[in-house]
C-alpha positions as a Python dict, from the first residue, in 0.01 Angstrom:
ca = {
    (1, 'X'): (0, 0, 0),
    (2, 'X'): (97, 365, -16),
    (3, 'X'): (187, 369, 353),
    (4, 'X'): (420, 71, 314),
    (5, 'X'): (594, 226, 16),
    (6, 'X'): (643, 553, 202),
    (7, 'X'): (786, 369, 500),
    (8, 'X'): (1022, 163, 284),
    (9, 'X'): (1138, 482, 115),
    (10, 'X'): (1209, 630, 459),
    (11, 'X'): (983, 935, 428),
    (12, 'X'): (645, 843, 575),
    (13, 'X'): (512, 1174, 714),
    (14, 'X'): (328, 1010, 1005),
    (15, 'X'): (608, 777, 1118),
    (16, 'X'): (873, 923, 1346),
    (17, 'X'): (1198, 757, 1454),
    (18, 'X'): (1402, 877, 1748),
    (19, 'X'): (1753, 730, 1757),
    (20, 'X'): (2085, 824, 1916),
    (21, 'X'): (2253, 1126, 1760),
    (22, 'X'): (2536, 906, 1630),
    (23, 'X'): (2283, 708, 1422),
    (24, 'X'): (2097, 1005, 1274),
    (25, 'X'): (2257, 998, 932),
    (26, 'X'): (2146, 643, 858),
    (27, 'X'): (1796, 655, 1002),
    (28, 'X'): (1463, 807, 900),
    (29, 'X'): (1414, 1011, 1211),
    (30, 'X'): (1285, 1332, 1351),
    (31, 'X'): (1641, 1388, 1461),
    (32, 'X'): (1752, 1399, 1098),
    (33, 'X'): (1523, 1696, 1044),
    (34, 'X'): (1699, 1901, 1308),
    (35, 'X'): (1916, 2136, 1107),
    (36, 'X'): (2117, 2272, 1397),
    (37, 'X'): (2212, 2138, 1738),
    (38, 'X'): (2440, 2269, 2006),
    (39, 'X'): (2811, 2271, 1925),
    (40, 'X'): (2872, 2025, 2205),
    (41, 'X'): (2621, 1770, 2075),
    (42, 'X'): (2751, 1808, 1722),
    (43, 'X'): (3110, 1744, 1821),
    (44, 'X'): (3034, 1453, 2050),
    (45, 'X'): (2799, 1270, 1812),
    (46, 'X'): (2642, 1132, 2126),
    (47, 'X'): (2518, 777, 2148),
    (48, 'X'): (2226, 919, 2343),
    (49, 'X'): (1888, 1044, 2225),
    (50, 'X'): (1919, 1411, 2308),
    (51, 'X'): (1652, 1641, 2444),
    (52, 'X'): (1644, 1846, 2120),
    (53, 'X'): (1493, 1542, 1950),
    (54, 'X'): (1212, 1519, 2205),
    (55, 'X'): (1138, 1889, 2160),
    (56, 'X'): (1137, 1846, 1783),
    (57, 'X'): (897, 1554, 1820),
    (58, 'X'): (666, 1756, 2046),
    (59, 'X'): (651, 2028, 1783),
    (60, 'X'): (586, 1780, 1500),
    (61, 'X'): (302, 1610, 1690),
    (62, 'X'): (112, 1936, 1738),
    (63, 'X'): (28, 1918, 1368),
    (64, 'X'): (-239, 1691, 1226),
    (65, 'X'): (-141, 1367, 1054),
    (66, 'X'): (-77, 1382, 681),
    (67, 'X'): (-224, 1044, 587),
    (68, 'X'): (-469, 1003, 877),
    (69, 'X'): (-514, 1087, 1243),
    (70, 'X'): (-298, 787, 1336),
    (71, 'X'): (71, 847, 1386),
    (72, 'X'): (349, 624, 1521),
    (73, 'X'): (660, 720, 1714),
    (74, 'X'): (941, 461, 1737),
    (75, 'X'): (1212, 521, 1997),
    (76, 'X'): (1507, 284, 1964),
    (77, 'X'): (1659, 221, 2212),
    (78, 'X'): (1451, 400, 2472),
    (79, 'X'): (1719, 356, 2740),
    (80, 'X'): (1956, 574, 2535),
    (81, 'X'): (1839, 889, 2711),
    (82, 'X'): (1975, 1093, 2996),
    (83, 'X'): (1740, 1159, 3286),
    (84, 'X'): (1631, 1504, 3169),
    (85, 'X'): (1559, 1369, 2821),
    (86, 'X'): (1359, 1079, 2965),
    (87, 'X'): (1161, 1322, 3179),
    (88, 'X'): (1075, 1526, 2870),
    (89, 'X'): (950, 1209, 2704),
    (90, 'X'): (751, 1124, 3017),
    (91, 'X'): (555, 1447, 2988),
    (92, 'X'): (468, 1353, 2631),
    (93, 'X'): (357, 1004, 2737),
    (94, 'X'): (140, 1144, 3016),
    (95, 'X'): (-59, 1359, 2773),
    (96, 'X'): (-11, 1204, 2429),
    (97, 'X'): (-165, 1377, 2126),
    (98, 'X'): (-475, 1213, 1981),
    (99, 'X'): (-409, 913, 1759),
    (100, 'X'): (-39, 880, 1846),
    (101, 'X'): (111, 546, 1948),
    (102, 'X'): (459, 506, 2093),
    (103, 'X'): (675, 199, 2035),
    (104, 'X'): (957, 199, 2288),
    (105, 'X'): (1221, -56, 2191),
    (106, 'X'): (1472, -180, 2446),
    (107, 'X'): (1706, -471, 2510),
    (108, 'X'): (1787, -335, 2857),
    (109, 'X'): (1452, -253, 3013),
    (110, 'X'): (1604, -226, 3361),
    (111, 'X'): (1769, 99, 3251),
    (112, 'X'): (1438, 268, 3171),
    (113, 'X'): (1281, 507, 3423),
    (114, 'X'): (1016, 327, 3631),
    (115, 'X'): (775, 613, 3556),
    (116, 'X'): (805, 541, 3183),
    (117, 'X'): (766, 167, 3234),
    (118, 'X'): (453, 220, 3444),
    (119, 'X'): (291, 403, 3153),
    (120, 'X'): (377, 136, 2899),
    (121, 'X'): (239, -202, 2804),
    (122, 'X'): (527, -447, 2802),
    (123, 'X'): (559, -701, 2519),
    (124, 'X'): (847, -947, 2548),
    (125, 'X'): (988, -1079, 2221),
    (126, 'X'): (1149, -1418, 2262),
    (127, 'X'): (1475, -1505, 2094),
    (128, 'X'): (1424, -1757, 1812),
    (129, 'X'): (1551, -2111, 1852),
    (130, 'X'): (1882, -2196, 1686),
    (131, 'X'): (1710, -2396, 1411),
    (132, 'X'): (1470, -2111, 1338),
    (133, 'X'): (1752, -1858, 1324),
    (134, 'X'): (1969, -2070, 1095),
    (135, 'X'): (1674, -2135, 862),
    (136, 'X'): (1602, -1762, 839),
    (137, 'X'): (1969, -1680, 777),
    (138, 'X'): (1970, -1935, 496),
    (139, 'X'): (1682, -1752, 327),
    (140, 'X'): (1901, -1440, 341),
    (141, 'X'): (2187, -1625, 172),
    (142, 'X'): (2390, -1641, 493),
    (143, 'X'): (2560, -1961, 609),
    (144, 'X'): (2722, -1861, 937),
    (145, 'X'): (2641, -2082, 1238),
    (146, 'X'): (2962, -1970, 1409),
    (147, 'X'): (2862, -1604, 1378),
    (148, 'X'): (2513, -1677, 1510),
    (149, 'X'): (2672, -1840, 1814),
    (150, 'X'): (2918, -1561, 1890),
    (151, 'X'): (2644, -1293, 1882),
    (152, 'X'): (2435, -1492, 2128),
    (153, 'X'): (2183, -1640, 1884),
    (154, 'X'): (2057, -1313, 1740),
    (155, 'X'): (1993, -1369, 1366),
    (156, 'X'): (1963, -1002, 1265),
    (157, 'X'): (2290, -922, 1439),
    (158, 'X'): (2456, -1224, 1278),
    (159, 'X'): (2340, -1120, 931),
    (160, 'X'): (2469, -767, 987),
    (161, 'X'): (2808, -891, 1107),
    (162, 'X'): (2846, -1121, 808),
    (163, 'X'): (2759, -833, 575),
    (164, 'X'): (3033, -628, 742),
    (165, 'X'): (3286, -906, 685),
    (166, 'X'): (3313, -1006, 1050),
    (167, 'X'): (3367, -1375, 972),
    (168, 'X'): (3726, -1298, 870),
    (169, 'X'): (3781, -1098, 1190),
    (170, 'X'): (3634, -1380, 1398),
    (171, 'X'): (3866, -1638, 1244),
    (172, 'X'): (4164, -1411, 1308),
    (173, 'X'): (4075, -1366, 1676),
    (174, 'X'): (4011, -1736, 1736),
    (175, 'X'): (4333, -1840, 1559),
    (176, 'X'): (4532, -1588, 1759),
    (177, 'X'): (4383, -1712, 2086),
    (178, 'X'): (4486, -2066, 1993),
    (179, 'X'): (4820, -2019, 1814),
    (180, 'X'): (4956, -1746, 2041),
    (181, 'X'): (4817, -1883, 2367),
    (182, 'X'): (5172, -1946, 2492),
    (183, 'X'): (5260, -1576, 2463),
    (184, 'X'): (5205, -1323, 2738),
    (185, 'X'): (4882, -1120, 2726),
    (186, 'X'): (5088, -809, 2653),
    (187, 'X'): (5239, -969, 2342),
    (188, 'X'): (4896, -1065, 2213),
    (189, 'X'): (4764, -717, 2295),
    (190, 'X'): (5050, -559, 2099),
    (191, 'X'): (4972, -783, 1803),
    (192, 'X'): (4603, -691, 1812),
    (193, 'X'): (4680, -322, 1849),
    (194, 'X'): (4882, -327, 1527),
    (195, 'X'): (4608, -526, 1358),
    (196, 'X'): (4332, -284, 1460),
    (197, 'X'): (4540, 16, 1351),
    (198, 'X'): (4625, -133, 1014),
    (199, 'X'): (4495, 38, 702),
    (200, 'X'): (4280, -265, 620),
    (201, 'X'): (4102, -266, 956),
    (202, 'X'): (4068, 112, 988),
    (203, 'X'): (3825, 104, 696),
    (204, 'X'): (3594, -148, 867),
    (205, 'X'): (3344, -130, 1152),
    (206, 'X'): (3557, -356, 1370),
    (207, 'X'): (3729, -182, 1659),
    (208, 'X'): (3850, -235, 2016),
    (209, 'X'): (3501, -252, 2177),
    (210, 'X'): (3399, -540, 1946),
    (211, 'X'): (3727, -722, 2003),
    (212, 'X'): (3694, -681, 2379),
    (213, 'X'): (3340, -816, 2367),
    (214, 'X'): (3453, -1128, 2181),
    (215, 'X'): (3740, -1190, 2424),
    (216, 'X'): (3502, -1158, 2720),
    (217, 'X'): (3270, -1415, 2557),
    (218, 'X'): (3569, -1643, 2499),
    (219, 'X'): (3659, -1619, 2870),
    (220, 'X'): (3296, -1686, 2964),
    (221, 'X'): (3301, -2006, 2758),
    (222, 'X'): (3630, -2115, 2918),
    (223, 'X'): (3483, -2063, 3265),
    (224, 'X'): (3171, -2262, 3180),
    (225, 'X'): (3380, -2540, 3025),
    (226, 'X'): (3599, -2566, 3336),
    (227, 'X'): (3283, -2604, 3546),
    (228, 'X'): (3157, -2886, 3326),
    (229, 'X'): (2899, -2684, 3136),
    (230, 'X'): (2827, -2633, 2766),
    (231, 'X'): (2998, -2347, 2584),
    (232, 'X'): (2768, -2084, 2437),
    (233, 'X'): (2956, -1845, 2211),
    (234, 'X'): (3241, -2053, 2063),
    (235, 'X'): (3110, -2408, 2019),
}
């Protein structure tokens, strides 16, 4: 329908996305319509949803819907807000404009203000079973059971990582942990530092936070294995 085509094109006039400032450029969002922000916010490219976006949303919702009276606001992730920003959203939730529905997306609901949670209907989305996830990935042309495991069974995340070329990075990390296990941690760290700073890696989305996350998951699996359990991330 027309609404679906507008949404797919990223310019539905009655659909508003609020995302962290660092994600503005790649998202159809109210934030992207903000032509100017404070110098501080511009320089920081914050990973938070800033209060200017809430104010922009409030202004946009005072107008009538273009297609109908129904409008949808998607905030993803809702926990990516400082307290003052969350309080500004709370005022909007307490007296929402007619016909507006809010979809608050979160993977860390414990970080959301209790006052916001109390005004929301909670819908838990279960993680798909391994077989389901692998079948879906196959329909996307992705054969990556090892990547699905290392991201904790999340098929969308696995597909994104494969698209970014993360399978090569994963093999490099695992091989280094095996082949260079006899070396001191500082020697391995020096090797990885050079690798991450190489011209090849500087042009990718792989950086120290991702590497650290994988090493932590590796250590988690080692701990579980030593206790007689089943490894989760690196089967």
